[in-house]
Coordinates of C-alpha atoms in Angstrom, one line a residue:
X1 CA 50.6 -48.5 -51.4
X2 CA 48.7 -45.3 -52.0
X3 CA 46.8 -44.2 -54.9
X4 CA 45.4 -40.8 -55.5
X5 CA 43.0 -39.3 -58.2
X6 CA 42.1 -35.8 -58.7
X7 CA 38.6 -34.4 -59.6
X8 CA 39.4 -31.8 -62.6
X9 CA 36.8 -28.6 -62.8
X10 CA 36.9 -27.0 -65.3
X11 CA 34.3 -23.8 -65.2
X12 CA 32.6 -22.0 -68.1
X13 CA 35.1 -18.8 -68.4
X14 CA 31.5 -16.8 -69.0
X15 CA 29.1 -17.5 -65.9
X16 CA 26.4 -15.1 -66.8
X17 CA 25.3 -17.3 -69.2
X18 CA 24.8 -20.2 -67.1
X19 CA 20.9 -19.7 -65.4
X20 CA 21.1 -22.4 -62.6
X21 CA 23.7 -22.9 -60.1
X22 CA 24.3 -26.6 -60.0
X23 CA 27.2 -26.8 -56.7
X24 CA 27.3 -23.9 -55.1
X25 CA 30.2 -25.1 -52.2
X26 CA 33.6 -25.7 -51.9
X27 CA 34.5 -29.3 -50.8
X28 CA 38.6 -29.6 -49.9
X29 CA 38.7 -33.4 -49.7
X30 CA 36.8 -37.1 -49.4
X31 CA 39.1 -39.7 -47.9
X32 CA 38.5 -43.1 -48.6
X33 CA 40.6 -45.9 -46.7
X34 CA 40.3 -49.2 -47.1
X35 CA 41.7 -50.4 -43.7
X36 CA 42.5 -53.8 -44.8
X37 CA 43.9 -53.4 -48.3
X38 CA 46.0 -50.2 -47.0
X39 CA 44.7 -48.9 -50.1
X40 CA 44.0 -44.8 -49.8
X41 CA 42.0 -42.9 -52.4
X42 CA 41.7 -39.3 -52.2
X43 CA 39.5 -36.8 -54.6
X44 CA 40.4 -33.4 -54.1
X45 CA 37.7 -30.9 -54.9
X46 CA 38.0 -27.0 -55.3
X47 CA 34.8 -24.8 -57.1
X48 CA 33.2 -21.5 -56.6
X49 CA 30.3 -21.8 -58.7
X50 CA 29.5 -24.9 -60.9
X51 CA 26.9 -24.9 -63.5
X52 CA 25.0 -27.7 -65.8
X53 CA 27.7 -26.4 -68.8
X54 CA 31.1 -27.1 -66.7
X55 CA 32.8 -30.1 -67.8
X56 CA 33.7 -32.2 -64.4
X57 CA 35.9 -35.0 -65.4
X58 CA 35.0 -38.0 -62.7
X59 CA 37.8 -41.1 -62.5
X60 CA 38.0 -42.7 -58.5
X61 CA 39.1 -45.8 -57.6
X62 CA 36.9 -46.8 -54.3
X63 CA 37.7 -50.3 -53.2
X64 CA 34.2 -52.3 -51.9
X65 CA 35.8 -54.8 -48.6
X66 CA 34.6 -55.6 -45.7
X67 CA 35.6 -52.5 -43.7
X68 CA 35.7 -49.1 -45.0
X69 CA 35.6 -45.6 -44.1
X70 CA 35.3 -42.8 -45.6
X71 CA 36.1 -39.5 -44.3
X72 CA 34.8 -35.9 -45.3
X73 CA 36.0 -32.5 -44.6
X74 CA 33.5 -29.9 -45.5
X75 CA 33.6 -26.0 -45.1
X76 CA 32.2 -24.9 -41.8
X77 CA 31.4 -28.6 -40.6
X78 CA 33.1 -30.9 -38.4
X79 CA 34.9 -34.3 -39.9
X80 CA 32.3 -36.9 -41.0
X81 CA 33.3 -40.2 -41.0
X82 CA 31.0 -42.9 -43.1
X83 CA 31.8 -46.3 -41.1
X84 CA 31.2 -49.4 -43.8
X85 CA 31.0 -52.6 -43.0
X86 CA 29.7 -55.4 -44.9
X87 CA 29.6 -58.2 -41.7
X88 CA 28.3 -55.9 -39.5
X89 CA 25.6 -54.2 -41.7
X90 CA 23.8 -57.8 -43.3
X91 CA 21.3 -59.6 -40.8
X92 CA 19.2 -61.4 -42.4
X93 CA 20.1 -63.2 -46.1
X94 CA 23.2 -64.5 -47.8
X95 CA 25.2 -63.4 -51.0
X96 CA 24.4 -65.7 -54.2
X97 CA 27.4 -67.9 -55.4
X98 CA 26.6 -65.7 -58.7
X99 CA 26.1 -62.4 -60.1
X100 CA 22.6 -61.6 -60.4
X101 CA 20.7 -59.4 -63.4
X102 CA 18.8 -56.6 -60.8
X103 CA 20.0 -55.6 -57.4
X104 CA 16.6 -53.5 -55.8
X105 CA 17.8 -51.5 -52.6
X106 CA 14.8 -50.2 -50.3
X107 CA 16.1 -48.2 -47.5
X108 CA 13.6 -47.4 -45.0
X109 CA 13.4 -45.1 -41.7
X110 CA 10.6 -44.7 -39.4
X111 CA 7.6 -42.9 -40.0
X112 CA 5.0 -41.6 -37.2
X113 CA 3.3 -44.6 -36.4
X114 CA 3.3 -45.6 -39.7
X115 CA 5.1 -48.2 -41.9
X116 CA 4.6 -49.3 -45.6
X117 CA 7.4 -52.0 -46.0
X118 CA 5.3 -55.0 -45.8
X119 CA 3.1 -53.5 -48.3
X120 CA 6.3 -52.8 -50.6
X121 CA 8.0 -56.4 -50.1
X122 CA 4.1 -58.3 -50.6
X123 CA 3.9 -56.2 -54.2
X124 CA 7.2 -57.0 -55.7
X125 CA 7.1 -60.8 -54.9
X126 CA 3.6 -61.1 -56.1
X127 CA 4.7 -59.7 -59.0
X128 CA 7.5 -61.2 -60.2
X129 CA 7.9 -65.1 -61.0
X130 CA 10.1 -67.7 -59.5
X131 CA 12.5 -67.2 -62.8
X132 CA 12.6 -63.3 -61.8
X133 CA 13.4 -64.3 -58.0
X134 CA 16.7 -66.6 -59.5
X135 CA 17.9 -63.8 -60.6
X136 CA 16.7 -60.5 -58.3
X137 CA 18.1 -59.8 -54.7
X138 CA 16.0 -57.1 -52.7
X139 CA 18.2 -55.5 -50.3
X140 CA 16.3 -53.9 -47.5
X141 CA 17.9 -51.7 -45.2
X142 CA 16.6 -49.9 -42.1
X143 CA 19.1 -47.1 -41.6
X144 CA 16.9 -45.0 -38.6
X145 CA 18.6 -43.2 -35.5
X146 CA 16.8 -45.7 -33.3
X147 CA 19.2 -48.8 -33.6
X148 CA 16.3 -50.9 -31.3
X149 CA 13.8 -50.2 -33.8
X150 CA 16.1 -51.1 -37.3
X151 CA 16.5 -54.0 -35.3
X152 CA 13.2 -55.1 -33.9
X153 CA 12.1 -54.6 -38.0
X154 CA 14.6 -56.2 -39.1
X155 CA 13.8 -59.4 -37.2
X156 CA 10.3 -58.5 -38.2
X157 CA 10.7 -59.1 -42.0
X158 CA 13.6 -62.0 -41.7
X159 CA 10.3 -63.9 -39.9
X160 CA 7.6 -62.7 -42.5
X161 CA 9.8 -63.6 -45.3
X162 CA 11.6 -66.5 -44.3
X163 CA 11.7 -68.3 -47.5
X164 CA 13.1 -65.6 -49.4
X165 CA 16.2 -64.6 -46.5
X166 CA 17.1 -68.7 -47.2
X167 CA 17.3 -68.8 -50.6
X168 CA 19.1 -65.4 -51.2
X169 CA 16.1 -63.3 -52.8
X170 CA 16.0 -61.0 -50.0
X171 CA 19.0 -59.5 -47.9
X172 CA 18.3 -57.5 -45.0
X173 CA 21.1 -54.9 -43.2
X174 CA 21.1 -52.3 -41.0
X175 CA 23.3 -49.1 -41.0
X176 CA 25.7 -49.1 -38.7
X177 CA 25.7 -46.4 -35.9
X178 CA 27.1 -42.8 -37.4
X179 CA 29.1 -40.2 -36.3
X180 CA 27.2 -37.5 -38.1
X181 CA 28.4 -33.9 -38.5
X182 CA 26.8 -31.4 -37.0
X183 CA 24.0 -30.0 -39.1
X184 CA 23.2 -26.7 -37.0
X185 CA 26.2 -25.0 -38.7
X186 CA 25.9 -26.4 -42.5
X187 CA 25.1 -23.0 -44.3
X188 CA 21.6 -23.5 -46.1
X189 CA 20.2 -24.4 -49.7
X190 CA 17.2 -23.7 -51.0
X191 CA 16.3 -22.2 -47.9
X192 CA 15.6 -25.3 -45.7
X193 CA 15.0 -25.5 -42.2
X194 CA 17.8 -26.9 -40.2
X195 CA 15.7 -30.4 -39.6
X196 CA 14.9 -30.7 -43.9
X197 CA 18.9 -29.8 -44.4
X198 CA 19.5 -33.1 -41.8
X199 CA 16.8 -34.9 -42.6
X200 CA 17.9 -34.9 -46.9
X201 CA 21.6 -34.6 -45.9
X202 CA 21.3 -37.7 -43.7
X203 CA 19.6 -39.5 -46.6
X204 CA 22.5 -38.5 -49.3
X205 CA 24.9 -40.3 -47.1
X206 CA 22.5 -43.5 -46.4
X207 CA 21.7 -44.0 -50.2
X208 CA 25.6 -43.5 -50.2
X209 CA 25.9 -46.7 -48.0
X210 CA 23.0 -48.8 -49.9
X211 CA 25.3 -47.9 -53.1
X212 CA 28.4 -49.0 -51.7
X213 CA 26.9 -52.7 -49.9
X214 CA 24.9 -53.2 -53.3
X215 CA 28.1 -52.1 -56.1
X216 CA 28.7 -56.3 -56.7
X217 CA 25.8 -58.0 -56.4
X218 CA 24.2 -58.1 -59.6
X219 CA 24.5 -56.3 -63.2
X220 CA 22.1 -53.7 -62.4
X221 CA 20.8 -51.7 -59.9
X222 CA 17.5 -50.2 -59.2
X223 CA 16.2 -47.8 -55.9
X224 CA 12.6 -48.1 -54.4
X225 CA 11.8 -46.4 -51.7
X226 CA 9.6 -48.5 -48.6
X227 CA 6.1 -47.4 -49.7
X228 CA 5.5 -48.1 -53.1
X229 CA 3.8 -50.5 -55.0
X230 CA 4.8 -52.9 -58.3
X231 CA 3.3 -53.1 -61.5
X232 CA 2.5 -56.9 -63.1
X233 CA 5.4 -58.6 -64.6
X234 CA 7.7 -55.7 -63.9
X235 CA 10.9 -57.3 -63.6
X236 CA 10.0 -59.0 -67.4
X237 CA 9.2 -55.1 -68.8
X238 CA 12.6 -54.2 -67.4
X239 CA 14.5 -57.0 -69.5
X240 CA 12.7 -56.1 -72.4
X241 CA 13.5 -52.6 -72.3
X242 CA 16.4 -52.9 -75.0
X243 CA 17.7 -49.6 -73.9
X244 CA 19.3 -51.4 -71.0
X245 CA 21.7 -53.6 -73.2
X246 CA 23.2 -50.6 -74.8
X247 CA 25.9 -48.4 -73.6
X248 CA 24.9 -44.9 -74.3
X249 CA 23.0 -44.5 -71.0
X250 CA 24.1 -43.7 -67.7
X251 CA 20.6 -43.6 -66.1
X252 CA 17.1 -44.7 -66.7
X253 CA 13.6 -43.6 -64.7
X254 CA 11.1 -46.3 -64.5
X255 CA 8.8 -44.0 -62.3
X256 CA 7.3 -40.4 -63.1
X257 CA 8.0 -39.7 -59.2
X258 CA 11.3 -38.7 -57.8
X259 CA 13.5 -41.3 -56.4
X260 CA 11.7 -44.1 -57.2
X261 CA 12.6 -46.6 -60.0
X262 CA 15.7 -45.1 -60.1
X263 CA 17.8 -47.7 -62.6
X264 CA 21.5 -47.7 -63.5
X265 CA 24.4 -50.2 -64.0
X266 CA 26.1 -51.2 -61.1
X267 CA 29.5 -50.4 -62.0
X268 CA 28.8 -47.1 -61.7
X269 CA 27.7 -47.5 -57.9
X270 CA 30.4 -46.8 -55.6
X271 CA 31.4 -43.5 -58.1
X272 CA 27.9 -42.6 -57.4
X273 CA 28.4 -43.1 -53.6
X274 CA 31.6 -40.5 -53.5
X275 CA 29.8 -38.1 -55.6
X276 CA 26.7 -38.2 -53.0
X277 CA 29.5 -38.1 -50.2
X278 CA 30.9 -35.2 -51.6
X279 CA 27.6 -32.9 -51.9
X280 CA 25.7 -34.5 -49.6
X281 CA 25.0 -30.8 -47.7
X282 CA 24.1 -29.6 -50.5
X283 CA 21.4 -30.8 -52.9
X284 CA 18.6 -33.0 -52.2
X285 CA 19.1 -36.7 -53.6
X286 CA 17.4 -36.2 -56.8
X287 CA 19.1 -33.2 -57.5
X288 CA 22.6 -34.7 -57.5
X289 CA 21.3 -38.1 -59.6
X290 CA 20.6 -35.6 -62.0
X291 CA 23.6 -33.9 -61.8
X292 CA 26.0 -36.8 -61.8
X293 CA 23.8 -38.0 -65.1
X294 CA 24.9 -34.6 -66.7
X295 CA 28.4 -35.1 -66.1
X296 CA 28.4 -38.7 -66.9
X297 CA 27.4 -36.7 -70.2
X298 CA 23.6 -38.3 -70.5
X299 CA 22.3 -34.3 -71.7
X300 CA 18.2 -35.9 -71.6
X301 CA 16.0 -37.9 -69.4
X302 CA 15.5 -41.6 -70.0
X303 CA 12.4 -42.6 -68.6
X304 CA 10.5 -46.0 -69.4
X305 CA 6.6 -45.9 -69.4
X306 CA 4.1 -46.6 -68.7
X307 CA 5.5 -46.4 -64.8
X308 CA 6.2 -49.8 -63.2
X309 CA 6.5 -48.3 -59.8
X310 CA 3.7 -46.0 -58.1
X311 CA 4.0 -44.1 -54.6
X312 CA 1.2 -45.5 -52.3
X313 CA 2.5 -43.8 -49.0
X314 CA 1.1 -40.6 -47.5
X315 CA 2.9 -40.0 -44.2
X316 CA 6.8 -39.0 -45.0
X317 CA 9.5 -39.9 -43.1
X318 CA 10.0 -35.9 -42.6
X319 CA 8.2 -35.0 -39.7
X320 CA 4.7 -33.1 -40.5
X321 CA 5.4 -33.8 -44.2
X322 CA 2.7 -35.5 -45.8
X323 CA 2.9 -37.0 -49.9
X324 CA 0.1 -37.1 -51.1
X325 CA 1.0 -37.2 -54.8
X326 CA 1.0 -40.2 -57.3
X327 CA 1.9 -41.3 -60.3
X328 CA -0.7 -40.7 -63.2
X329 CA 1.5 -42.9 -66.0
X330 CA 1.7 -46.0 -63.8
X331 CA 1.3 -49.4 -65.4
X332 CA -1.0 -50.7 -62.5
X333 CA -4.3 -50.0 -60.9
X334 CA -4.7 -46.1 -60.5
X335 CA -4.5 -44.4 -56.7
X336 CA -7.1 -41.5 -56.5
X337 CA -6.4 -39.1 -53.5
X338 CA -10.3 -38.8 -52.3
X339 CA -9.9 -37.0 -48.7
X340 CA -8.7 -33.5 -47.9
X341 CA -6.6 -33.8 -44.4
X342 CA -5.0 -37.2 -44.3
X343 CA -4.7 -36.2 -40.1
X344 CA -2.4 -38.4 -38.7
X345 CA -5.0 -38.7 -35.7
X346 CA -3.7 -39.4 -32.2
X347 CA -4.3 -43.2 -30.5
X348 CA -7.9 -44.2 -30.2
X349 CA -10.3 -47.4 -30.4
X350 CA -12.7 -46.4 -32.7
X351 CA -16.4 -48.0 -32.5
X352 CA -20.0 -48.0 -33.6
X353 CA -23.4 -49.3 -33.2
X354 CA -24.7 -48.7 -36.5
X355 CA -24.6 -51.4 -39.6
X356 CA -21.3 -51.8 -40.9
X357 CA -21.3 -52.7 -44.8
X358 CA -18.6 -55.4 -45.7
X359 CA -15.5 -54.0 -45.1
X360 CA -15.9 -50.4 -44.5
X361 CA -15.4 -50.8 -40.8
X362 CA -15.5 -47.2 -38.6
X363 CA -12.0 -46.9 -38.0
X364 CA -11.6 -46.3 -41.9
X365 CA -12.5 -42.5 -41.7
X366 CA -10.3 -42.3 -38.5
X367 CA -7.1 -43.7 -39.9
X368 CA -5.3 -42.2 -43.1
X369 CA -5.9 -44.0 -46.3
X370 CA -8.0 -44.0 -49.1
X371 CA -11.4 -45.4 -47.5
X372 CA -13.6 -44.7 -45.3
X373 CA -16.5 -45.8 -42.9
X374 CA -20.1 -47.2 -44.4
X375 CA -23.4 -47.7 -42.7
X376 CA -26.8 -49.4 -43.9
X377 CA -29.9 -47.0 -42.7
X378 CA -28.5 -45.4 -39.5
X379 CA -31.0 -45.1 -37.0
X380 CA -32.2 -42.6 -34.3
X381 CA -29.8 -43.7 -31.5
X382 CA -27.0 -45.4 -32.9
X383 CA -23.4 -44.2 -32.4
X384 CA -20.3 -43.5 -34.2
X385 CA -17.6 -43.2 -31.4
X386 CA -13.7 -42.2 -30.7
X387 CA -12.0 -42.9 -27.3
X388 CA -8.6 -41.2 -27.1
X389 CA -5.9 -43.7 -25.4
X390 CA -4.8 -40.3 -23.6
X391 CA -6.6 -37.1 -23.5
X392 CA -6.2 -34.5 -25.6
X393 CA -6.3 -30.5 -26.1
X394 CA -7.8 -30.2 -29.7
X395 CA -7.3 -27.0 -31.9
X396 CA -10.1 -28.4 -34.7
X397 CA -12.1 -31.5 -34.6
X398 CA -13.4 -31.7 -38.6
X399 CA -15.4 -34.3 -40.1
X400 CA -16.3 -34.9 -44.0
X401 CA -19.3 -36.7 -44.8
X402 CA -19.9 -38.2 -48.0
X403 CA -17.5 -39.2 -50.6
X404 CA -16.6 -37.5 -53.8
X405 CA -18.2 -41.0 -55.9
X406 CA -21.3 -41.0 -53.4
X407 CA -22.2 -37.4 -52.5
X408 CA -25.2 -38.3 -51.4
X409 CA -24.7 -41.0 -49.1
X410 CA -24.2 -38.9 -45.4
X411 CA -25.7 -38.6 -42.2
X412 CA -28.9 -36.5 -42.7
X413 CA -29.3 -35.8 -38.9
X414 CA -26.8 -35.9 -35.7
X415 CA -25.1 -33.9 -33.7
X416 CA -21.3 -34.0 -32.4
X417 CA -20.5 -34.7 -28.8
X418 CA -17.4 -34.7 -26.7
X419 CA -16.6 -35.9 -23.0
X420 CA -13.6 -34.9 -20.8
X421 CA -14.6 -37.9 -18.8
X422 CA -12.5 -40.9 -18.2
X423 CA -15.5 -43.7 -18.9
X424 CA -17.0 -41.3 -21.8
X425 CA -19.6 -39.9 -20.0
X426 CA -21.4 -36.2 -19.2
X427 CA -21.7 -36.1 -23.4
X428 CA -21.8 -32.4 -24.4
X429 CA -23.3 -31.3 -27.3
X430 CA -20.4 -29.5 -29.9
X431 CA -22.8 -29.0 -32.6
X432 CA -24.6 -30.5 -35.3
X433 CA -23.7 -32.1 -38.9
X434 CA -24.4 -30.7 -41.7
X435 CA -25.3 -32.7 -44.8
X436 CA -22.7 -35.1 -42.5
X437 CA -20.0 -32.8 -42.0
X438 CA -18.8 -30.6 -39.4
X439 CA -15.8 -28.2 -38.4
X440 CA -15.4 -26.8 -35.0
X441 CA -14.0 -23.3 -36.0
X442 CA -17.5 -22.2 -37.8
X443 CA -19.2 -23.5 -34.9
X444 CA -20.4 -19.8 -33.5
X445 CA -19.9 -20.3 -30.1
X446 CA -17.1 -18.5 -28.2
X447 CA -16.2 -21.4 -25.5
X448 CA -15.7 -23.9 -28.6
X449 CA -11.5 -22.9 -27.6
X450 CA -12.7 -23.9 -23.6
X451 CA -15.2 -26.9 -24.7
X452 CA -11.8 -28.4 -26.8
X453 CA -9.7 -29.2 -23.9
X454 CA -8.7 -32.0 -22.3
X455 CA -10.5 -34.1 -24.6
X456 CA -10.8 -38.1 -23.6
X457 CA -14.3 -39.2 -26.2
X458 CA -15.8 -38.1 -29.3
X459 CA -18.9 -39.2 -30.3
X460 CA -21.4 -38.5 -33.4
X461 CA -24.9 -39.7 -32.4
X462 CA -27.9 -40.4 -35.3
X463 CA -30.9 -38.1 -34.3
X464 CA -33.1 -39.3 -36.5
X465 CA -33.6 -42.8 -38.4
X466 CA -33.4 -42.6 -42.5
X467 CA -33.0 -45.0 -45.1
X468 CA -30.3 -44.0 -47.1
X469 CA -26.9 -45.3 -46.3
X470 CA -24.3 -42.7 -45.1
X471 CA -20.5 -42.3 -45.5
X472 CA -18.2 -40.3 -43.2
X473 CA -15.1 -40.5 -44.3
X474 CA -12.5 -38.4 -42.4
X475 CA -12.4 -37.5 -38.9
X476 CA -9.8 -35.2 -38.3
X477 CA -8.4 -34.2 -34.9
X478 CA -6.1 -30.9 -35.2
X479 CA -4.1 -31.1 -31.7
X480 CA -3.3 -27.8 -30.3
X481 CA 0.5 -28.2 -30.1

């Protein structure tokens, strides 16, 4: 039996009046077989130029089974095929007998060295309540290009969160392995390298997935992404939001940042998955949301606040890309960027020898967060030292003393040593702080470039004792890539 529904576009006879260019391509077809329901659904799609006032009437059909595929054809790409399966994607978990209220989906890649999710899971289940958890399922997927690693952290959070995977609260899948197209001949938007054009057009067609596995589970459905944190009793500000019990909405923000807190019904999932398969080349994911809420004819932004979701991460899952903003309406406690670089540092054991207060151990102003490294007194002698696990050509080597809420505590004397030596000896003198800071390039000395290379230790030595306590918090290692 085949069935077949046509997307109608209808474009504004008078483009000039139109200011932004909403779909810019021309997509010829999106295939979606259901291989054991021999049910087809086709959408056939023709436009030149569509803008925020062209009408696009929506209707698709998209069975959700155990297998399905879903094939695109795009102008000047090869055939993608989306492979879907329900059995082969869950790991960890089991389906409720029972429709749930709230379906949250996290999908989560790797990072540099870095990962959030534990962070993510601990604030949601601290808090909601045990009544929230009846009636929530968090569905975590780890959709990387290194099947090993979305399976080694997988198994990871199954173990953490063993409790939860048993009683149903928390399903975790993995994307099966993709055939994607080839991305070095997908003409451009917005003028985006050819790694930022994969890198958003591989996470269309994820989220695409995630919308698809999560379309039954509950009543509603809201997107996180894997480094974020929860505000108090969020679940219970959700149900009391009466906006969600009426029908004139197609979607609702519960964040002031992007993608997160993304909140809509989850009938309107798997129509939400085609129209991301369709453009997925195209816009970024938040452009599209908003796009699809135009045509689902929702003209102005819903958003709930204050925010019940805030953005806690720094190091993107984009290479080099760092996010460093956050979100000033959020219900919780506020985040306050205090450093400058954020340098993803390369591998090191980082030591001292002066008085450590409480918790404000050295590696603080070596690692990227929001803290940093606190000594009592430091005296003439002691050490603050970095020993690389492989040695390294540096371009800058910058350290911030101080901290914007206690300028004055810094080292008031010391000088900056490095040692090419494998047991962190022949210490050469780089230069000296200055009111606890330093930067190699306004160090006036020619054979700083020479003195920077093959780098194994890194040392800032106290030269003479004083009383007040000191601060440095960031130590920033620019390799010379």
């Amino acid at each position: 039996m085949g069935v077949n529904t046509h997307t109608i576009i209808d474009v504004n006879p008078n483009p000039s009046e139109n200011k932004d260019v909403l779909l810019n391509k021309n997509y010829t077809a999106i295939v979606i077989q259901n291989s054991t329901k021999r049910m087809k659904t086709s959408i056939n799609v023709t436009s030149q130029s569509t803008t925020s006032k062209a009408l696009l009437q929506l209707v698709t059909k998209s069975p959700h089974s155990e297998t399905l595929k879903t094939t695109i054809l795009t102008p000047g790409s090869t055939e993608f095929t989306l492979n879907f399966s329900v059995s082969a994607s869950l790991q960890y978990g089991h389906f409720r007998p029972q429709k749930g209220f709230l379906t949250i989906a996290i999908p989560s890649v790797k990072r540099e060295r870095y990962n959030y999710i534990h962070k993510t899971i601990d604030s949601l289940l601290a808090n909601s309540s045990p009544k929230d958890k009846e009636t929530v399922t968090i569905v975590i997927m780890f959709n990387d290009d290194d099947t090993e690693w979305n399976n080694e952290r997988a198994l990871n959070v199954s173990e953490t969160y063993d409790e939860y995977i048993q009683s149903g609260h928390i399903q975790v899948i993995t994307l099966p392995p993709q055939q994607y197209p080839d991305f070095n001949i997908m003409p451009t938007t917005y003028n985006d390298s050819v790694e930022r054009l994969k890198w958003r057009s591989k996470q269309n067609i994820h989220y695409a997935f995630l919308f698809k596995y999560c379309h039954n589970i509950s009543d509603f459905y809201m997107h996180l992404e894997d480094d974020v944190v929860a505000a108090k009793n969020y679940i219970q500000d959700i149900r009391k939001y009466k906006r969600i019990f009426m029908n004139n909405w197609f979607l609702i923000r519960f964040s002031n940042m992007g993608f997160i807190g993304i909140f809509f019904k989850s009938s309107n999932l798997l129509t939400i998955s085609d129209f991301f398969l369709l453009f997925y080349a195209v816009q970024p994911c938040d452009f599209l949301m908003n796009i699809i809420a135009k045509i689902k004819l929702q003209e102005k932004e819903i958003r709930y606040r204050p925010s019940l979701f805030q953005h806690h991460g720094i190091i993107s899952s984009l290479k080099n890309k760092k996010q460093l903003i956050v979100d000033r309406y959020f219900k919780g406690s506020k985040i306050t960027r205090r450093k400058k670089y954020y340098n993803l540092n390369p591998p090191a054991e980082v030591d001292t020898t002066m008085v450590v207060y409480e918790t404000y151990t050295a590696d603080k102003a070596y690692l990227i967060n929001d803290k940093y490294f606190w000594a009592v007194s430091p005296q003439k002698g002691q050490t603050y030292t970095v020993v690389l696990k492989e040695q390294q050509t540096l371009k800058a080597l910058v350290i911030v003393g101080a901290y914007p809420t206690k300028k004055t505590d810094y080292i008031q004397n010391g000088e900056v040593q490095i040692s090419s030596s494998q047991h962190c000896s022949d210490w050469i003198k780089l230069g000296e702080l200055t009111k606890g800071s330093f930067d190699s390039a306004k160090v006036k000395n020619p054979d700083i470039p020479v003195l920077l290379r093959n780098i194994t230790c890194i040392q800032i030595e106290v030269t003479k004792s004083q009383n007040e306590w000191a601060i440095i918090s960031e130590l920033a290692l620019k390799l010379d890539e």
